[in-house]
PDB file of C-alpha atoms in Angstrom:
ATOM      1  CA  MET Y   1      31.115 -64.548 -57.150  1.00  0.00           C
ATOM      2  CA  PRO Y   2      29.499 -61.224 -58.185  1.00  0.00           C
ATOM      3  CA  MET Y   3      31.973 -58.155 -58.021  1.00  0.00           C
ATOM      4  CA  THR Y   4      31.281 -55.428 -55.298  1.00  0.00           C
ATOM      5  CA  ILE Y   5      31.782 -51.774 -55.806  1.00  0.00           C
ATOM      6  CA  LEU Y   6      32.662 -49.812 -53.136  1.00  0.00           C
ATOM      7  CA  ALA Y   7      31.608 -45.977 -53.773  1.00  0.00           C
ATOM      8  CA  ILE Y   8      33.032 -43.343 -52.020  1.00  0.00           C
ATOM      9  CA  ASP Y   9      32.296 -39.117 -51.620  1.00  0.00           C
ATOM     10  CA  THR Y  10      33.573 -36.738 -49.557  1.00  0.00           C
ATOM     11  CA  ALA Y  11      33.619 -33.989 -52.306  1.00  0.00           C
ATOM     12  CA  LEU Y  12      30.112 -32.056 -50.870  1.00  0.00           C
ATOM     13  CA  ASP Y  13      28.511 -31.702 -47.880  1.00  0.00           C
ATOM     14  CA  ALA Y  14      28.534 -34.865 -46.851  1.00  0.00           C
ATOM     15  CA  CYS Y  15      30.947 -38.087 -46.224  1.00  0.00           C
ATOM     16  CA  SER Y  16      29.344 -40.788 -47.734  1.00  0.00           C
ATOM     17  CA  LEU Y  17      29.969 -44.469 -48.988  1.00  0.00           C
ATOM     18  CA  ALA Y  18      28.005 -47.366 -50.459  1.00  0.00           C
ATOM     19  CA  LEU Y  19      28.628 -51.144 -51.496  1.00  0.00           C
ATOM     20  CA  LEU Y  20      26.435 -52.748 -54.950  1.00  0.00           C
ATOM     21  CA  ARG Y  21      26.916 -56.254 -55.559  1.00  0.00           C
ATOM     22  CA  ASN Y  22      26.779 -56.466 -59.447  1.00  0.00           C
ATOM     23  CA  GLY Y  23      23.481 -58.175 -59.911  1.00  0.00           C
ATOM     24  CA  ASP Y  24      21.718 -56.540 -56.748  1.00  0.00           C
ATOM     25  CA  ASP Y  25      19.235 -53.777 -56.716  1.00  0.00           C
ATOM     26  CA  ALA Y  26      19.611 -52.499 -53.223  1.00  0.00           C
ATOM     27  CA  PRO Y  27      23.074 -50.919 -52.341  1.00  0.00           C
ATOM     28  CA  VAL Y  28      23.805 -50.810 -48.810  1.00  0.00           C
ATOM     29  CA  VAL Y  29      25.065 -47.078 -47.700  1.00  0.00           C
ATOM     30  CA  VAL Y  30      26.499 -45.110 -44.779  1.00  0.00           C
ATOM     31  CA  SER Y  31      26.490 -41.055 -45.050  1.00  0.00           C
ATOM     32  CA  GLU Y  32      26.641 -38.600 -42.535  1.00  0.00           C
ATOM     33  CA  PRO Y  33      26.450 -34.630 -42.953  1.00  0.00           C
ATOM     34  CA  MET Y  34      29.214 -32.580 -42.786  1.00  0.00           C
ATOM     35  CA  VAL Y  35      31.490 -29.852 -43.911  1.00  0.00           C
ATOM     36  CA  THR Y  36      34.680 -30.512 -42.975  1.00  0.00           C
ATOM     37  CA  GLY Y  37      35.880 -33.676 -41.248  1.00  0.00           C
ATOM     38  CA  HIS Y  38      35.873 -35.982 -43.639  1.00  0.00           C
ATOM     39  CA  ALA Y  39      39.252 -37.357 -43.137  1.00  0.00           C
ATOM     40  CA  GLU Y  40      38.574 -38.073 -39.654  1.00  0.00           C
ATOM     41  CA  ALA Y  41      35.233 -39.668 -40.631  1.00  0.00           C
ATOM     42  CA  PHE Y  42      36.061 -41.779 -43.487  1.00  0.00           C
ATOM     43  CA  PHE Y  43      37.331 -44.916 -41.601  1.00  0.00           C
ATOM     44  CA  SER Y  44      34.881 -45.097 -38.937  1.00  0.00           C
ATOM     45  CA  LEU Y  45      32.114 -45.339 -41.462  1.00  0.00           C
ATOM     46  CA  MET Y  46      33.628 -47.991 -43.887  1.00  0.00           C
ATOM     47  CA  ASP Y  47      34.050 -49.981 -40.690  1.00  0.00           C
ATOM     48  CA  ARG Y  48      30.372 -49.304 -40.145  1.00  0.00           C
ATOM     49  CA  LEU Y  49      29.625 -50.192 -44.066  1.00  0.00           C
ATOM     50  CA  PHE Y  50      31.368 -53.605 -43.853  1.00  0.00           C
ATOM     51  CA  ALA Y  51      29.505 -54.195 -40.504  1.00  0.00           C
ATOM     52  CA  ALA Y  52      26.005 -53.224 -42.245  1.00  0.00           C
ATOM     53  CA  ALA Y  53      26.564 -55.223 -45.829  1.00  0.00           C
ATOM     54  CA  GLY Y  54      28.130 -58.166 -43.785  1.00  0.00           C
ATOM     55  CA  SER Y  55      30.722 -57.768 -46.205  1.00  0.00           C
ATOM     56  CA  ASN Y  56      34.939 -57.434 -46.046  1.00  0.00           C
ATOM     57  CA  ALA Y  57      37.496 -55.894 -48.478  1.00  0.00           C
ATOM     58  CA  ARG Y  58      38.245 -59.336 -49.958  1.00  0.00           C
ATOM     59  CA  GLU Y  59      34.635 -58.820 -51.817  1.00  0.00           C
ATOM     60  CA  ILE Y  60      35.690 -55.316 -53.751  1.00  0.00           C
ATOM     61  CA  GLY Y  61      36.570 -55.596 -57.307  1.00  0.00           C
ATOM     62  CA  ARG Y  62      36.373 -51.698 -57.954  1.00  0.00           C
ATOM     63  CA  VAL Y  63      36.111 -48.506 -56.149  1.00  0.00           C
ATOM     64  CA  ALA Y  64      34.348 -45.540 -57.317  1.00  0.00           C
ATOM     65  CA  VAL Y  65      35.261 -41.823 -56.295  1.00  0.00           C
ATOM     66  CA  THR Y  66      33.367 -38.402 -57.091  1.00  0.00           C
ATOM     67  CA  VAL Y  67      36.356 -36.102 -58.306  1.00  0.00           C
ATOM     68  CA  GLY Y  68      34.518 -33.128 -58.307  1.00  0.00           C
ATOM     69  CA  PRO Y  69      33.786 -30.045 -58.709  1.00  0.00           C
ATOM     70  CA  GLY Y  70      33.246 -29.341 -54.687  1.00  0.00           C
ATOM     71  CA  SER Y  71      35.100 -28.805 -51.767  1.00  0.00           C
ATOM     72  CA  PHE Y  72      38.676 -28.589 -52.829  1.00  0.00           C
ATOM     73  CA  THR Y  73      39.682 -30.642 -49.538  1.00  0.00           C
ATOM     74  CA  GLY Y  74      36.720 -32.856 -49.819  1.00  0.00           C
ATOM     75  CA  ILE Y  75      37.940 -34.044 -53.032  1.00  0.00           C
ATOM     76  CA  ARG Y  76      41.124 -34.777 -51.939  1.00  0.00           C
ATOM     77  CA  VAL Y  77      40.192 -36.625 -49.197  1.00  0.00           C
ATOM     78  CA  GLY Y  78      38.041 -39.123 -51.168  1.00  0.00           C
ATOM     79  CA  LEU Y  79      40.647 -39.376 -53.831  1.00  0.00           C
ATOM     80  CA  ALA Y  80      43.501 -40.310 -51.604  1.00  0.00           C
ATOM     81  CA  ALA Y  81      41.154 -42.721 -49.677  1.00  0.00           C
ATOM     82  CA  ALA Y  82      40.143 -44.196 -52.740  1.00  0.00           C
ATOM     83  CA  ARG Y  83      43.581 -44.628 -54.721  1.00  0.00           C
ATOM     84  CA  GLY Y  84      44.993 -45.691 -51.347  1.00  0.00           C
ATOM     85  CA  LEU Y  85      42.722 -48.622 -51.118  1.00  0.00           C
ATOM     86  CA  GLY Y  86      42.932 -49.429 -54.689  1.00  0.00           C
ATOM     87  CA  LEU Y  87      46.597 -49.761 -54.533  1.00  0.00           C
ATOM     88  CA  ALA Y  88      46.423 -52.016 -51.147  1.00  0.00           C
ATOM     89  CA  TRP Y  89      43.412 -54.079 -52.621  1.00  0.00           C
ATOM     90  CA  ASN Y  90      44.763 -54.256 -56.518  1.00  0.00           C
ATOM     91  CA  VAL Y  91      41.479 -53.079 -57.796  1.00  0.00           C
ATOM     92  CA  PRO Y  92      40.809 -50.564 -60.225  1.00  0.00           C
ATOM     93  CA  VAL Y  93      39.490 -46.825 -58.885  1.00  0.00           C
ATOM     94  CA  HIS Y  94      37.132 -45.060 -61.081  1.00  0.00           C
ATOM     95  CA  GLY Y  95      36.346 -41.007 -61.270  1.00  0.00           C
ATOM     96  CA  VAL Y  96      32.971 -40.002 -61.430  1.00  0.00           C
ATOM     97  CA  THR Y  97      31.869 -36.000 -61.211  1.00  0.00           C
ATOM     98  CA  THR Y  98      29.391 -34.746 -59.011  1.00  0.00           C
ATOM     99  CA  LEU Y  99      27.411 -33.224 -61.585  1.00  0.00           C
ATOM    100  CA  ASP Y 100      27.003 -36.380 -63.515  1.00  0.00           C
ATOM    101  CA  ALA Y 101      26.383 -38.314 -60.320  1.00  0.00           C
ATOM    102  CA  PHE Y 102      23.454 -36.233 -59.642  1.00  0.00           C
ATOM    103  CA  ALA Y 103      22.207 -36.885 -63.514  1.00  0.00           C
ATOM    104  CA  HIS Y 104      22.164 -40.435 -63.128  1.00  0.00           C
ATOM    105  CA  ASP Y 105      18.970 -40.939 -62.480  1.00  0.00           C
ATOM    106  CA  LEU Y 106      17.405 -38.382 -64.834  1.00  0.00           C
ATOM    107  CA  LEU Y 107      19.423 -40.311 -67.753  1.00  0.00           C
ATOM    108  CA  PRO Y 108      18.303 -41.213 -70.482  1.00  0.00           C
ATOM    109  CA  SER Y 109      16.227 -37.842 -70.579  1.00  0.00           C
ATOM    110  CA  LYS Y 110      13.452 -36.837 -73.125  1.00  0.00           C
ATOM    111  CA  ARG Y 111      14.256 -33.165 -72.486  1.00  0.00           C
ATOM    112  CA  SER Y 112      17.335 -30.761 -71.789  1.00  0.00           C
ATOM    113  CA  PHE Y 113      18.104 -30.079 -68.191  1.00  0.00           C
ATOM    114  CA  ALA Y 114      21.041 -28.454 -66.590  1.00  0.00           C
ATOM    115  CA  VAL Y 115      22.205 -29.936 -62.838  1.00  0.00           C
ATOM    116  CA  LEU Y 116      23.463 -27.314 -60.449  1.00  0.00           C
ATOM    117  CA  ILE Y 117      25.274 -27.470 -57.021  1.00  0.00           C
ATOM    118  CA  ASP Y 118      25.986 -24.726 -54.615  1.00  0.00           C
ATOM    119  CA  ALA Y 119      29.757 -23.930 -55.108  1.00  0.00           C
ATOM    120  CA  ARG Y 120      29.843 -20.906 -52.195  1.00  0.00           C
ATOM    121  CA  ARG Y 121      31.094 -17.999 -52.371  1.00  0.00           C
ATOM    122  CA  GLY Y 122      28.270 -16.740 -54.797  1.00  0.00           C
ATOM    123  CA  ALA Y 123      28.311 -19.307 -57.291  1.00  0.00           C
ATOM    124  CA  PHE Y 124      27.319 -22.557 -58.398  1.00  0.00           C
ATOM    125  CA  TYR Y 125      28.562 -25.358 -60.809  1.00  0.00           C
ATOM    126  CA  ARG Y 126      26.417 -26.149 -63.758  1.00  0.00           C
ATOM    127  CA  GLN Y 127      26.171 -28.789 -66.504  1.00  0.00           C
ATOM    128  CA  LEU Y 128      23.995 -29.600 -69.084  1.00  0.00           C
ATOM    129  CA  TYR Y 129      22.528 -32.977 -70.061  1.00  0.00           C
ATOM    130  CA  ASN Y 130      20.022 -33.895 -73.153  1.00  0.00           C
ATOM    131  CA  ALA Y 131      18.984 -37.057 -74.517  1.00  0.00           C
ATOM    132  CA  SER Y 132      22.407 -38.147 -75.394  1.00  0.00           C
ATOM    133  CA  GLY Y 133      24.053 -37.804 -71.780  1.00  0.00           C
ATOM    134  CA  VAL Y 134      26.219 -34.771 -71.218  1.00  0.00           C
ATOM    135  CA  SER Y 135      25.868 -31.991 -73.363  1.00  0.00           C
ATOM    136  CA  SER Y 136      28.253 -28.838 -72.062  1.00  0.00           C
ATOM    137  CA  GLU Y 137      31.524 -29.151 -69.616  1.00  0.00           C
ATOM    138  CA  PRO Y 138      31.161 -28.152 -65.894  1.00  0.00           C
ATOM    139  CA  GLU Y 139      30.855 -24.322 -65.366  1.00  0.00           C
ATOM    140  CA  LEU Y 140      31.121 -21.746 -62.498  1.00  0.00           C
ATOM    141  CA  VAL Y 141      28.277 -19.512 -62.941  1.00  0.00           C
ATOM    142  CA  SER Y 142      27.262 -16.672 -60.591  1.00  0.00           C
ATOM    143  CA  ALA Y 143      24.872 -16.929 -58.362  1.00  0.00           C
ATOM    144  CA  GLU Y 144      23.082 -13.499 -59.368  1.00  0.00           C
ATOM    145  CA  ALA Y 145      22.899 -15.070 -62.755  1.00  0.00           C
ATOM    146  CA  PRO Y 146      22.501 -18.958 -62.528  1.00  0.00           C
ATOM    147  CA  LEU Y 147      20.578 -19.624 -66.028  1.00  0.00           C
ATOM    148  CA  ALA Y 148      22.397 -17.542 -67.802  1.00  0.00           C
ATOM    149  CA  GLY Y 149      22.687 -18.679 -71.130  1.00  0.00           C
ATOM    150  CA  LEU Y 150      19.775 -21.352 -70.920  1.00  0.00           C
ATOM    151  CA  GLY Y 151      17.052 -21.706 -73.235  1.00  0.00           C
ATOM    152  CA  ASP Y 152      13.676 -21.473 -71.931  1.00  0.00           C
ATOM    153  CA  ASN Y 153      13.031 -25.457 -72.709  1.00  0.00           C
ATOM    154  CA  VAL Y 154      16.021 -26.484 -70.288  1.00  0.00           C
ATOM    155  CA  ALA Y 155      14.675 -27.961 -67.076  1.00  0.00           C
ATOM    156  CA  LEU Y 156      16.705 -27.969 -63.621  1.00  0.00           C
ATOM    157  CA  ALA Y 157      17.786 -30.089 -61.327  1.00  0.00           C
ATOM    158  CA  GLY Y 158      20.368 -30.569 -58.695  1.00  0.00           C
ATOM    159  CA  PRO Y 159      20.320 -29.878 -54.893  1.00  0.00           C
ATOM    160  CA  ALA Y 160      21.073 -26.102 -55.821  1.00  0.00           C
ATOM    161  CA  VAL Y 161      17.587 -25.472 -57.443  1.00  0.00           C
ATOM    162  CA  GLY Y 162      15.420 -24.512 -54.668  1.00  0.00           C
ATOM    163  CA  HIS Y 163      17.904 -21.716 -53.739  1.00  0.00           C
ATOM    164  CA  ILE Y 164      17.059 -20.141 -56.873  1.00  0.00           C
ATOM    165  CA  ASP Y 165      14.328 -18.412 -59.046  1.00  0.00           C
ATOM    166  CA  SER Y 166      13.772 -21.044 -61.900  1.00  0.00           C
ATOM    167  CA  GLN Y 167      11.914 -18.210 -63.753  1.00  0.00           C
ATOM    168  CA  GLY Y 168       9.373 -20.760 -64.946  1.00  0.00           C
ATOM    169  CA  ARG Y 169      11.163 -23.416 -66.022  1.00  0.00           C
ATOM    170  CA  GLU Y 170      10.361 -27.090 -64.752  1.00  0.00           C
ATOM    171  CA  ARG Y 171      11.920 -28.391 -61.666  1.00  0.00           C
ATOM    172  CA  LEU Y 172      13.325 -32.115 -61.674  1.00  0.00           C
ATOM    173  CA  ILE Y 173      13.268 -34.379 -58.153  1.00  0.00           C
ATOM    174  CA  THR Y 174      16.511 -34.851 -57.252  1.00  0.00           C
ATOM    175  CA  PRO Y 175      17.795 -36.036 -53.880  1.00  0.00           C
ATOM    176  CA  PRO Y 176      19.185 -32.854 -51.714  1.00  0.00           C
ATOM    177  CA  HIS Y 177      22.484 -34.990 -51.046  1.00  0.00           C
ATOM    178  CA  LEU Y 178      24.552 -36.991 -53.457  1.00  0.00           C
ATOM    179  CA  PRO Y 179      23.670 -40.308 -54.265  1.00  0.00           C
ATOM    180  CA  VAL Y 180      26.719 -42.221 -53.654  1.00  0.00           C
ATOM    181  CA  SER Y 181      25.014 -45.209 -55.045  1.00  0.00           C
ATOM    182  CA  ALA Y 182      24.866 -44.205 -58.283  1.00  0.00           C
ATOM    183  CA  LEU Y 183      28.702 -44.290 -58.505  1.00  0.00           C
ATOM    184  CA  ALA Y 184      28.505 -47.687 -58.116  1.00  0.00           C
ATOM    185  CA  ARG Y 185      25.733 -47.879 -60.870  1.00  0.00           C
ATOM    186  CA  MET Y 186      27.899 -45.885 -62.954  1.00  0.00           C
ATOM    187  CA  VAL Y 187      30.810 -48.572 -62.860  1.00  0.00           C
ATOM    188  CA  ILE Y 188      28.483 -51.319 -63.514  1.00  0.00           C
ATOM    189  CA  GLU Y 189      27.127 -49.835 -66.623  1.00  0.00           C
ATOM    190  CA  GLY Y 190      30.189 -48.254 -67.592  1.00  0.00           C
ATOM    191  CA  GLN Y 191      28.775 -44.804 -67.942  1.00  0.00           C
ATOM    192  CA  SER Y 192      30.698 -41.584 -67.567  1.00  0.00           C
ATOM    193  CA  LEU Y 193      33.558 -42.839 -66.178  1.00  0.00           C
ATOM    194  CA  ARG Y 194      36.795 -40.699 -65.582  1.00  0.00           C
ATOM    195  CA  LEU Y 195      40.411 -41.086 -64.212  1.00  0.00           C
ATOM    196  CA  PRO Y 196      40.746 -40.499 -60.315  1.00  0.00           C
ATOM    197  CA  VAL Y 197      42.229 -36.998 -60.729  1.00  0.00           C
ATOM    198  CA  PRO Y 198      40.663 -33.952 -59.158  1.00  0.00           C
ATOM    199  CA  LEU Y 199      38.098 -31.774 -61.268  1.00  0.00           C
ATOM    200  CA  TYR Y 200      38.184 -28.130 -59.305  1.00  0.00           C
ATOM    201  CA  VAL Y 201      36.687 -26.262 -62.279  1.00  0.00           C
ATOM    202  CA  ARG Y 202      37.775 -23.136 -60.460  1.00  0.00           C
ATOM    203  CA  ASP Y 203      40.868 -21.844 -58.761  1.00  0.00           C
ATOM    204  CA  ALA Y 204      41.057 -21.518 -55.358  1.00  0.00           C
ATOM    205  CA  ASP Y 205      40.649 -17.702 -55.431  1.00  0.00           C
ATOM    206  CA  ALA Y 206      38.491 -17.658 -58.855  1.00  0.00           C
ATOM    207  CA  ARG Y 207      35.636 -15.580 -58.691  1.00  0.00           C
ATOM    208  CA  PRO Y 208      32.892 -16.328 -61.171  1.00  0.00           C
ATOM    209  CA  GLN Y 209      31.641 -13.860 -64.175  1.00  0.00           C
ATOM    210  CA  ALA Y 210      28.502 -12.088 -63.520  1.00  0.00           C
ATOM    211  CA  HIS Y 211      27.203 -12.925 -67.161  1.00  0.00           C
ATOM    212  CA  ALA Y 212      29.346 -15.717 -68.759  1.00  0.00           C
ATOM    213  CA  ALA Y 213      30.231 -19.184 -67.450  1.00  0.00           C
ATOM    214  CA  LEU Y 214      33.985 -20.251 -66.658  1.00  0.00           C
ATOM    215  CA  SER Y 215      34.567 -23.863 -67.910  1.00  0.00           C
ATOM    216  CA  ARG Y 216      37.843 -24.637 -66.727  1.00  0.00           C
ATOM    217  CA  LEU Y 217      38.941 -28.355 -66.477  1.00  0.00           C
TER     218      LEU Y 217
END
């Protein structure tokens, strides 16, 4: 029986889940936009997901979950759910960053690009990618200078791009919400997987520097 991956994202502005069978092209996805309330919505969405897919927990071979950066509470909700399900089902749990999830469908790339996600409180999360994949650590950058330190040839991607002045740089098309099915594809491909531990990038009370990015794991 082909392995089925359950993908979970509660780190940003939605509660999203996907099922993808190894060998299938079309994932089954359920998602509801929300800033808070991920914990309350999670299990009802999972029931909807299994019903829509005609699947059940016995078919799950691996779980993937976003580990951040993103909402502190949302990250913890997703990780707690993923770890609990992995333990209950006795299956491996893999972590994927939110930035890598947005970059997935743009790779491999012939040019360097930066993924930007709104971090709120006057900041963006940012990470750089090139033809080989990841080329920097996740950073917290000021909303006043989100492109500081980037070369003129670096393209821009991610849901925050529409909220900043691109200064003439190319804007690459990415979905407005995190593509949760990308997590499942990354598990199948064995790409950019992490341990299921939180990646916060900033402390709860941290403030971004105006002209220099913070890099904190």
